[in-house]
C-alpha cells in the first residue's frame, strides 16, 4: 500500500450503493438459502448479493472481475465460494469468502476460462471445483491451506464435459461429477495427493446430466437429464438403481433437483414445472407451474420451506405442505432501456426493458406494477407531469400511454414513426408529447382529452433520435441523434433554432437548469458543454477511458451531474469544475441510463444485464 497517490486519485470518493434490484437467474443453482435460514445469497453480474429475508438489508461481495458463474455455501455456513467466467485462455478466479465478516479470504486461480461448478465437503475441509469447457479439469482445494491439493481431467477422452459436481453428505473423501455422457464417483487419497475416479455404468443409456443431488445418508445420488428423466445411482456399487418417469418426461429437462430429508425429491424443469416426486416411478405427487425455466431450488432448514429461482429472474418462496408459491423478488431479465421518476417525487420510479414497463417502490425495491406488451420492445418512457399517464416509445412505431396505477392502456398513437419510436419527452403543461424515431424524425403531438393530433414533423436528423429534453417553459427542446448532431428546436414556431455537430453518436443530452447551456455525451466518451444561443462548444471533458457514455442527468440546481456508460461506472461530476467527485462500482453490464431522483436523495442507474442499482446521492440537498 506504499504507492504514491496522484492528486487526481485523491479527490474521487466512492459512491455508496444503497440497494440492488436484480438476480441472474441463468446461473445454475445460483440461488442459495444460507444455513442461518435468514439470508438468500445469489449472483448478479460480478457481484454476490446477501439479502436478508425479513428486512430489506442487502450486503454485497465485490471481488470478481467478470460475471459470476457459480456459487456455493459450506455446510455450517462459515464460507461462501464463488467462481467466474473470464476471457479465453485467461485464468478464472474462485473466491473464498468469510460469510460473517462479509470479506474475501482467498483467491484460488488454476482453471482457465470459466468455473463451471463448486462444492464444499461436509466438514468444510475441502472445496472441489470444476473447470469449464476450455479447461476440463477437476481440482480439490484445502480450505485450511487455501491451496490446491490435487487435480485431474474431469472426464474421459471419448465423452463430453462434466458440468455438475456434488460432495458426499457424510465423508470428506468422496464426490461425484457428471455432465455430457459422463458420471464419475471420485475418491480423495490425501496421503498421496491424488483423486481416483470410477466411471458409473448406465448400460445402454446415454444421457446429458443437467443437475445432481446426493441423499442425506449417501445411499444414493440422483441425476436430472436434458431429456427430462431422472437417474438414481448407487455410489458404492456405481450402478444404476432405477430411472423414470417412463412416460411424461419433464419438458426441457430436469434443470434442478434436491433431496429431502423425509425422502422424495424436489424437481424443477426447464419449462418451469416444480414437482415433488419419489423413486422409482418419479410421478408428480405435488406440482406447480412457475414463470421461467427453473435454475435453482434451495432449502430453508430441512425443507419445510424452500426457494426457487427461474431464468426469468423470479425468486419464489414455497411452503412444502401447501405447495403454493409466493413471488418474493422479481426484476428485469433483459437490458433495461430507460428509467424515469414522476415529477417531484422519489417514492417510485418506472423502468422499461424489452416487452415490459415496471413501476417500482423506491425504498422497498418492490415491483408495484408490470405492463407487458408481448413481442415488442419498449425503448423509452416518460411520466406526464400530472402523474396520470406513462408515455412509452415502442419498436412497432407506436406511442402508448398507460395509467400508472392500473397499467390500463389509455391511448395508442399508431404509426407514430416509421422505424420505431426511439425517444420520448412530455411538456410540463401535459398538452404535448415530443417523440423521436429510428428514421430521425422529431414529431410534436397535441394531446387532448380524447384526441392525439400530429402538430408537426421536424425532418432534420438523418439517423435515430436517442434523447429528448424539453425546456421548463415548454418553448424549446433539444434532441440528440446518432447522426452526430443535436438540434435545438423552437416549439412555438416549430422550426430549428440551432444545430450542434460533433464526430460522435450522441446518446444523451441535458439542459443546465439555467438553460443557456446544454451538456452532451455519446460514443466518443467526451462530455461537451454547448452554448444554446449559438451552438458553440464551451468545453470538453474526457468522460470515460473506454466505451460509450449512454446516460446522464443533472440536479435541479445544476451544481452536479451524473454519467454512466460502457465502463460500468456511475460518475458524479462537479459542473463548474468539470471534475469527477464520486465513482460508483457495482454494475457488471453496460449502463444504459442514469437518473438523479427529485429531491437529490438517490441516483438510480440501469444496465444491459437487467440490473437496477440505487445509490446514495453524495451531497446533502
XYZ file of C-alpha atoms in Angstrom:
621
model
C 0.000 0.000 0.000
C 3.022 2.278 -0.189
C 2.331 3.681 -3.647
C 2.183 7.415 -4.163
C -1.376 8.605 -4.676
C -1.518 11.005 -7.598
C -3.532 14.184 -6.989
C -6.220 13.050 -9.460
C -6.968 9.882 -7.482
C -7.103 11.581 -4.104
C -10.319 13.524 -4.615
C -12.566 10.809 -6.010
C -14.746 9.271 -3.313
C -16.719 6.069 -3.562
C -20.426 6.289 -4.254
C -22.382 4.344 -1.649
C -24.563 1.563 -3.040
C -27.929 1.504 -1.224
C -29.788 -1.280 -2.978
C -29.777 -3.572 -5.978
C -32.781 -4.865 -7.881
C -31.506 -7.794 -9.865
C -30.847 -11.519 -9.852
C -29.070 -13.517 -12.536
C -31.456 -16.434 -12.922
C -29.287 -18.037 -15.596
C -26.629 -19.257 -13.140
C -27.344 -22.950 -12.392
C -28.041 -23.338 -8.641
C -27.148 -19.672 -8.238
C -29.810 -19.022 -5.609
C -28.816 -20.286 -2.141
C -30.508 -20.094 1.242
C -27.870 -19.682 3.965
C -27.884 -22.268 6.796
C -28.788 -19.434 9.211
C -32.193 -19.519 7.380
C -32.279 -15.714 7.427
C -30.467 -14.836 4.195
C -30.592 -15.554 0.485
C -27.324 -15.455 -1.446
C -27.285 -15.046 -5.219
C -25.205 -13.607 -8.060
C -25.809 -10.525 -10.168
C -23.097 -9.874 -12.706
C -19.731 -9.578 -10.919
C -21.390 -9.095 -7.540
C -22.774 -11.540 -4.993
C -25.776 -10.309 -3.031
C -26.585 -11.320 0.526
C -30.244 -10.464 1.015
C -31.884 -10.625 4.453
C -35.215 -12.427 4.166
C -37.091 -10.451 6.815
C -35.675 -6.969 6.253
C -34.606 -5.107 3.146
C -30.959 -5.197 4.202
C -28.504 -6.133 1.473
C -24.768 -6.777 1.591
C -22.560 -7.003 -1.456
C -19.465 -9.099 -2.058
C -17.264 -7.331 -4.613
C -14.129 -9.020 -5.910
C -14.821 -10.764 -9.196
C -13.576 -9.042 -12.333
C -16.179 -10.709 -14.534
C -19.576 -12.391 -14.300
C -20.110 -14.912 -11.512
C -20.851 -18.375 -12.938
C -21.366 -20.426 -9.758
C -21.866 -20.019 -6.002
C -21.806 -22.467 -3.100
C -22.053 -22.256 0.704
C -20.307 -24.525 3.205
C -22.491 -26.799 5.326
C -22.021 -24.829 8.559
C -22.371 -21.527 6.693
C -18.951 -20.069 7.531
C -17.737 -19.876 3.951
C -19.072 -18.882 0.573
C -17.178 -19.853 -2.576
C -17.878 -18.333 -5.971
C -16.413 -18.789 -9.443
C -16.436 -16.561 -12.502
C -16.040 -16.574 -16.250
C -13.136 -14.841 -17.931
C -11.725 -14.383 -21.424
C -10.461 -17.394 -23.335
C -7.008 -18.501 -22.250
C -7.067 -16.425 -19.062
C -7.309 -17.796 -15.527
C -10.768 -17.712 -13.971
C -10.766 -16.968 -10.246
C -12.518 -18.801 -7.442
C -13.011 -16.546 -4.423
C -13.379 -17.894 -0.898
C -15.383 -15.502 1.299
C -15.858 -15.215 5.044
C -19.642 -15.109 5.458
C -19.801 -13.441 8.883
C -17.230 -10.753 8.080
C -18.543 -10.379 4.502
C -14.994 -10.263 3.176
C -12.619 -12.015 0.808
C -10.370 -14.680 2.378
C -8.560 -16.085 -0.649
C -8.385 -16.075 -4.433
C -7.849 -19.521 -5.961
C -6.577 -19.391 -9.553
C -5.877 -22.502 -11.608
C -8.736 -23.072 -14.038
C -8.900 -21.366 -17.418
C -11.882 -19.636 -18.988
C -14.702 -20.494 -16.600
C -15.540 -22.111 -13.273
C -18.402 -24.486 -14.042
C -19.330 -25.699 -10.559
C -18.170 -25.747 -6.913
C -18.913 -27.881 -3.840
C -17.712 -27.924 -0.217
C -17.000 -31.174 1.618
C -19.386 -31.903 4.548
C -16.916 -30.827 7.264
C -15.593 -27.828 5.335
C -12.165 -29.408 4.860
C -12.133 -29.235 1.084
C -13.594 -27.371 -1.856
C -13.891 -29.113 -5.210
C -14.025 -27.076 -8.414
C -14.846 -27.944 -11.995
C -13.346 -26.009 -14.902
C -15.391 -25.008 -17.932
C -15.272 -26.492 -21.463
C -11.860 -24.959 -22.290
C -10.385 -26.278 -19.063
C -11.969 -29.639 -18.359
C -10.210 -30.319 -15.064
C -11.401 -31.028 -11.548
C -9.382 -29.640 -8.624
C -9.609 -30.296 -4.878
C -8.576 -27.383 -2.640
C -7.653 -27.385 1.037
C -9.729 -24.777 2.896
C -7.198 -24.528 5.749
C -4.173 -24.074 3.456
C -6.167 -22.137 0.806
C -4.267 -24.093 -1.808
C -4.793 -26.862 -4.371
C -4.226 -30.412 -3.144
C -4.612 -32.213 -6.456
C -6.282 -32.071 -9.837
C -7.230 -34.330 -12.717
C -9.045 -34.211 -16.064
C -12.736 -34.289 -15.130
C -13.949 -36.672 -17.847
C -12.555 -39.374 -20.112
C -11.377 -38.729 -23.648
C -14.364 -40.152 -25.505
C -17.118 -38.281 -23.616
C -18.265 -34.688 -23.252
C -17.622 -32.188 -20.458
C -18.503 -32.568 -16.797
C -20.766 -29.656 -15.757
C -22.017 -30.506 -12.250
C -20.468 -31.679 -9.012
C -21.878 -32.809 -5.652
C -19.996 -33.789 -2.487
C -20.803 -36.729 -0.256
C -23.034 -35.650 2.669
C -21.121 -37.804 5.195
C -17.498 -38.201 4.065
C -14.912 -35.600 3.143
C -13.216 -38.005 0.724
C -15.937 -38.703 -1.843
C -17.636 -36.581 -4.505
C -19.421 -37.064 -7.817
C -19.103 -35.212 -11.142
C -21.444 -35.562 -14.097
C -22.126 -34.000 -17.470
C -22.381 -34.963 -21.118
C -22.179 -38.778 -21.151
C -20.026 -38.909 -18.022
C -20.857 -39.825 -14.409
C -17.889 -40.342 -12.096
C -17.526 -41.108 -8.399
C -14.212 -39.769 -7.061
C -12.214 -40.857 -4.013
C -9.700 -38.442 -2.492
C -6.424 -40.079 -1.467
C -4.954 -37.348 0.737
C -1.611 -39.007 1.701
C -0.710 -39.393 -1.988
C -2.386 -36.142 -3.066
C -4.444 -37.919 -5.703
C -8.084 -38.288 -6.706
C -9.251 -41.574 -8.196
C -12.308 -41.647 -10.485
C -14.637 -44.578 -11.106
C -16.874 -44.397 -14.162
C -20.518 -45.237 -13.364
C -22.239 -47.804 -15.551
C -25.554 -46.813 -17.119
C -25.691 -49.576 -19.716
C -27.258 -48.503 -22.987
C -28.473 -45.174 -21.601
C -26.595 -42.150 -22.891
C -27.609 -39.004 -21.077
C -26.553 -35.386 -20.671
C -26.748 -34.513 -16.964
C -28.017 -31.026 -16.021
C -28.419 -31.349 -12.261
C -27.308 -33.595 -9.420
C -28.315 -34.281 -5.790
C -26.973 -36.549 -3.039
C -29.178 -38.308 -0.480
C -28.521 -37.307 3.142
C -27.061 -40.688 4.084
C -25.052 -41.065 0.835
C -27.061 -44.168 -0.055
C -27.940 -42.831 -3.497
C -27.443 -39.858 -5.745
C -29.885 -38.564 -8.350
C -29.153 -37.051 -11.735
C -31.505 -34.819 -13.744
C -31.032 -35.012 -17.517
C -31.725 -32.859 -20.577
C -34.201 -35.472 -21.832
C -36.361 -34.938 -18.740
C -35.731 -38.139 -16.838
C -34.040 -38.866 -13.507
C -31.322 -41.471 -12.924
C -30.828 -42.944 -9.447
C -27.299 -44.251 -8.871
C -25.654 -46.149 -6.033
C -22.286 -44.529 -5.166
C -20.914 -47.752 -3.622
C -21.690 -50.131 -6.483
C -21.531 -47.339 -9.155
C -24.607 -48.936 -10.738
C -27.931 -47.578 -11.896
C -30.699 -48.361 -9.379
C -33.702 -47.067 -11.290
C -34.782 -44.407 -13.734
C -38.016 -42.583 -14.545
C -40.543 -41.295 -15.306
C -41.218 -43.752 -18.145
C -43.939 -41.593 -19.712
C -44.472 -37.817 -19.371
C -40.839 -36.852 -19.029
C -40.092 -33.351 -17.752
C -40.252 -30.854 -20.589
C -36.993 -29.005 -21.394
C -35.037 -31.193 -18.983
C -34.633 -31.640 -15.230
C -32.705 -28.431 -14.573
C -32.756 -28.530 -10.748
C -33.047 -31.369 -8.248
C -32.977 -31.578 -4.418
C -33.236 -34.492 -1.977
C -35.490 -34.022 1.032
C -34.657 -35.473 4.445
C -38.022 -37.188 4.777
C -37.457 -38.875 1.427
C -38.518 -37.877 -2.038
C -37.214 -35.267 -4.438
C -37.957 -31.702 -5.428
C -37.555 -31.414 -9.182
C -37.580 -28.322 -11.377
C -37.874 -28.393 -15.153
C -36.677 -26.079 -17.900
C -40.352 -25.435 -18.674
C -40.966 -24.034 -15.172
C -42.689 -27.041 -13.617
C -41.899 -27.612 -9.933
C -42.644 -31.126 -8.704
C -42.398 -33.303 -5.590
C -41.860 -36.936 -6.579
C -40.402 -40.222 -5.325
C -38.376 -43.092 -6.703
C -38.972 -45.468 -8.510
C -41.731 -44.013 -10.715
C -40.940 -40.249 -10.289
C -44.582 -39.330 -10.926
C -45.572 -35.867 -9.615
C -47.158 -36.150 -6.163
C -47.450 -32.354 -5.986
C -46.773 -29.803 -8.711
C -46.974 -26.105 -9.558
C -46.184 -24.123 -12.693
C -43.793 -21.158 -12.318
C -42.717 -18.409 -14.718
C -39.416 -19.144 -16.467
C -37.217 -22.237 -16.525
C -36.236 -23.359 -13.019
C -32.493 -22.971 -12.414
C -32.274 -23.208 -8.598
C -34.043 -24.962 -5.740
C -32.647 -24.218 -2.277
C -33.978 -25.487 1.050
C -34.585 -23.394 4.142
C -33.507 -25.661 7.005
C -34.909 -29.160 6.452
C -37.051 -28.026 3.556
C -40.367 -27.203 5.278
C -39.948 -24.098 3.145
C -37.763 -23.639 0.102
C -36.878 -21.060 -2.547
C -36.924 -21.431 -6.300
C -35.107 -19.253 -8.860
C -36.017 -19.102 -12.561
C -34.238 -17.820 -15.659
C -36.813 -15.029 -15.935
C -35.250 -13.702 -12.724
C -38.140 -14.589 -10.432
C -37.487 -15.815 -6.895
C -40.341 -17.770 -5.294
C -40.886 -18.940 -1.737
C -42.755 -22.249 -1.493
C -44.047 -23.947 1.652
C -43.801 -27.703 1.335
C -47.121 -28.669 2.943
C -49.382 -26.340 0.919
C -47.081 -26.453 -2.114
C -48.119 -22.922 -3.072
C -45.705 -20.320 -4.396
C -45.218 -16.687 -3.308
C -43.224 -14.398 -5.582
C -40.734 -12.666 -3.274
C -38.430 -10.967 -5.773
C -38.536 -10.112 -9.424
C -36.515 -7.968 -11.779
C -35.766 -7.423 -15.435
C -34.012 -10.311 -17.142
C -33.147 -8.292 -20.237
C -31.407 -4.980 -20.892
C -33.124 -2.049 -19.172
C -33.605 0.731 -21.716
C -34.797 3.661 -19.619
C -35.584 4.857 -16.085
C -37.732 7.812 -15.056
C -39.125 9.353 -11.864
C -42.532 11.044 -11.727
C -42.376 14.827 -11.303
C -41.466 15.942 -7.803
C -41.449 12.567 -6.024
C -38.748 9.982 -5.378
C -41.165 7.472 -3.853
C -41.441 5.437 -7.011
C -39.902 5.173 -10.444
C -40.519 3.340 -13.702
C -38.181 1.298 -15.877
C -38.632 -0.381 -19.246
C -36.933 -3.415 -20.739
C -37.825 -5.396 -23.837
C -41.548 -6.196 -23.601
C -42.403 -4.650 -20.250
C -42.626 -1.452 -18.237
C -42.338 -1.863 -14.468
C -43.132 0.581 -11.678
C -41.041 0.177 -8.511
C -41.395 1.351 -4.932
C -38.050 3.066 -4.315
C -37.394 2.227 -0.671
C -38.502 -1.413 -0.620
C -37.347 -2.351 -4.181
C -40.792 -3.885 -4.662
C -42.417 -4.115 -8.055
C -45.757 -2.303 -7.850
C -46.936 -2.771 -11.418
C -45.925 -4.539 -14.586
C -47.258 -3.555 -18.012
C -46.463 -6.093 -20.722
C -46.800 -5.750 -24.493
C -45.808 -9.178 -25.864
C -43.222 -9.456 -28.668
C -42.499 -5.704 -28.661
C -39.592 -3.677 -27.335
C -40.040 -0.513 -25.294
C -37.210 1.972 -25.968
C -38.090 4.911 -23.732
C -40.620 6.133 -21.165
C -41.683 9.370 -19.503
C -44.239 10.317 -16.864
C -46.713 13.021 -17.796
C -46.268 15.907 -15.348
C -49.702 15.350 -13.754
C -48.734 11.744 -12.994
C -51.815 10.401 -14.750
C -50.026 8.565 -17.542
C -46.784 6.858 -18.502
C -45.936 7.664 -22.118
C -43.871 4.968 -23.832
C -41.971 4.559 -27.113
C -42.123 1.168 -28.902
C -40.280 -0.504 -31.745
C -43.533 -1.182 -33.645
C -43.789 2.559 -34.305
C -46.461 3.184 -31.666
C -46.586 5.598 -28.765
C -48.581 4.019 -25.939
C -49.923 5.767 -22.842
C -50.721 3.724 -19.725
C -52.333 4.525 -16.380
C -49.577 4.215 -13.723
C -51.879 2.704 -11.067
C -53.609 0.032 -13.108
C -51.482 -0.342 -16.229
C -54.578 0.197 -18.387
C -53.891 1.393 -21.934
C -55.255 4.959 -22.165
C -54.417 5.575 -25.808
C -52.021 4.492 -28.539
C -50.751 6.604 -31.407
C -50.343 4.192 -34.330
C -47.603 4.668 -36.947
C -46.063 7.498 -34.947
C -42.687 6.749 -36.584
C -41.536 4.597 -39.473
C -38.588 2.730 -37.956
C -39.845 2.503 -34.384
C -40.124 5.181 -31.704
C -36.711 5.588 -30.060
C -37.085 8.587 -27.714
C -39.895 10.419 -25.953
C -40.498 13.504 -23.804
C -43.508 15.394 -22.474
C -44.190 19.077 -21.837
C -44.974 20.280 -18.318
C -48.438 21.567 -19.314
C -49.363 17.941 -20.278
C -50.546 19.187 -23.687
C -47.744 17.843 -25.864
C -45.631 14.771 -26.427
C -42.412 15.024 -28.419
C -41.178 11.802 -29.978
C -38.118 10.761 -31.947
C -37.899 7.883 -34.383
C -35.426 5.450 -35.881
C -35.595 7.331 -39.166
C -34.535 10.575 -37.448
C -37.813 12.489 -37.462
C -38.881 14.525 -34.445
C -42.648 14.737 -34.101
C -44.717 17.040 -31.935
C -48.091 15.660 -30.826
C -51.008 17.585 -29.355
C -52.637 15.598 -26.580
C -56.266 16.426 -25.833
C -58.793 14.732 -23.558
C -59.830 12.236 -26.226
C -57.537 13.068 -29.146
C -53.898 12.891 -30.117
C -53.007 15.002 -33.145
C -49.748 15.353 -35.071
C -48.833 19.025 -34.930
C -45.551 18.945 -36.852
C -42.940 16.532 -38.173
C -39.463 18.038 -37.971
C -37.187 16.356 -40.515
C -33.560 17.270 -39.927
C -31.833 14.318 -38.258
C -30.512 11.627 -40.610
C -30.411 8.832 -38.056
C -32.240 7.639 -34.935
C -33.081 10.100 -32.166
C -31.534 8.922 -28.867
C -32.624 11.523 -26.293
C -35.074 14.443 -25.991
C -35.177 17.125 -23.278
C -37.735 19.929 -23.018
C -37.048 23.400 -21.619
C -39.005 24.338 -18.460
C -41.180 26.914 -20.256
C -42.070 24.358 -22.998
C -40.976 26.816 -25.715
C -37.862 24.903 -26.734
C -36.459 21.364 -26.752
C -33.206 19.672 -27.634
C -32.903 16.336 -29.457
C -29.756 14.208 -29.631
C -29.184 11.814 -32.504
C -26.763 9.080 -33.525
C -26.096 11.058 -36.731
C -23.678 13.262 -34.777
C -25.988 16.229 -34.335
C -28.001 17.774 -31.528
C -30.742 20.122 -32.619
C -32.400 22.832 -30.553
C -35.977 23.329 -31.713
C -38.308 26.270 -31.230
C -41.560 24.661 -30.078
C -43.582 27.828 -30.739
C -42.549 28.357 -34.380
C -41.874 24.594 -34.758
C -38.605 25.342 -36.525
C -34.932 24.624 -35.943
C -33.126 27.204 -33.820
C -29.640 25.786 -33.641
C -27.615 22.742 -34.610
C -24.638 21.206 -32.838
C -22.235 18.962 -34.734
C -19.644 16.520 -33.395
C -17.883 13.412 -34.604
C -19.813 11.092 -32.300
C -23.053 9.199 -31.944
C -24.866 11.326 -29.374
C -26.564 9.157 -26.720
C -27.661 11.705 -24.133
C -28.232 15.419 -23.593
C -29.259 17.634 -20.641
C -30.159 21.276 -20.181
C -28.313 23.055 -17.418
C -31.144 24.335 -15.142
C -30.383 27.934 -16.151
C -30.996 26.702 -19.700
C -28.398 28.747 -21.561
C -26.083 25.718 -21.780
C -26.557 22.048 -22.632
C -24.269 19.104 -21.958
C -23.995 16.139 -24.283
C -22.214 12.829 -24.451
C -22.011 9.708 -26.562
C -19.708 7.205 -28.183
C -16.619 9.449 -28.301
C -16.678 9.420 -24.456
C -16.415 13.195 -24.342
C -18.725 15.310 -22.212
C -19.271 18.585 -24.077
C -20.796 21.843 -22.801
C -22.516 23.908 -25.517
C -23.935 27.414 -25.759
C -27.658 27.100 -26.550
C -27.774 30.558 -28.166
C -25.293 29.946 -30.989
C -24.369 26.234 -30.740
C -20.678 26.794 -29.961
C -18.714 24.393 -27.777
C -17.597 25.844 -24.434
C -15.565 22.950 -23.043
C -14.914 19.251 -23.495
C -14.170 16.747 -20.735
C -12.768 13.244 -21.046
C -15.818 11.343 -19.734
C -14.546 7.768 -19.638
C -11.494 5.694 -20.509
C -13.392 3.157 -22.574
C -16.772 2.597 -24.173
C -19.679 4.893 -24.873
C -21.399 7.163 -22.335
C -25.096 6.309 -22.586
C -26.845 8.171 -19.794
C -26.588 11.487 -17.966
C -28.719 13.547 -15.639
C -28.261 16.870 -13.873
C -29.523 18.123 -10.499
C -32.292 20.722 -10.294
C -29.712 23.270 -9.056
C -27.172 22.406 -11.732
C -24.174 22.095 -9.405
C -23.604 18.392 -10.183
C -24.423 15.890 -12.892
C -24.051 12.113 -13.243
C -22.993 9.916 -16.143
C -22.936 6.182 -16.842
C -21.803 4.051 -19.743
C -19.999 1.019 -21.075
C -17.192 1.233 -18.500
C -19.831 0.096 -15.927
C -19.092 3.108 -13.681
C -21.504 5.707 -12.324
C -19.710 9.057 -12.067
C -20.768 12.204 -10.239
C -19.329 15.411 -11.722
C -18.948 18.953 -10.455
C -20.500 21.054 -13.239
C -18.332 24.154 -12.812
C -15.039 22.386 -12.081
C -15.648 19.719 -14.721
C -14.215 17.050 -12.422
C -15.385 13.676 -11.158
C -16.092 13.781 -7.418
C -17.562 10.286 -6.839
C -17.453 6.951 -8.633
C -19.849 4.032 -8.127
C -18.720 0.485 -8.904
C -21.380 -2.201 -8.887
C -22.708 -2.694 -12.399
C -21.412 -5.585 -14.426
C -23.245 -4.697 -17.613
C -23.138 -1.585 -19.750
C -25.033 1.236 -18.027
C -27.839 2.354 -20.333
C -29.428 5.239 -18.386
C -28.947 7.072 -15.099
C -31.217 9.463 -13.139
C -30.991 11.653 -10.059
C -34.180 11.411 -8.002
C -36.294 14.520 -7.353
C -35.014 15.987 -4.082
C -31.492 14.649 -4.738
C -31.706 11.684 -2.367
C -30.712 8.910 -4.763
C -29.104 8.146 -8.059
C -30.661 5.237 -9.932
C -28.741 3.572 -12.746
C -29.853 0.740 -15.029
C -27.838 -1.611 -17.187
C -27.820 -4.062 -20.056
C -27.752 -7.083 -17.721
C -31.187 -6.177 -16.310
C -29.907 -4.669 -13.066
C -31.259 -1.562 -11.342
C -28.883 0.000 -8.789
C -29.817 2.665 -6.267
C -27.002 4.828 -4.899
C -26.996 7.322 -2.068
C -26.664 10.823 -3.519
C -23.352 12.058 -2.062
C -24.289 15.671 -1.297
C -26.807 16.855 1.290
C -29.524 18.755 -0.537
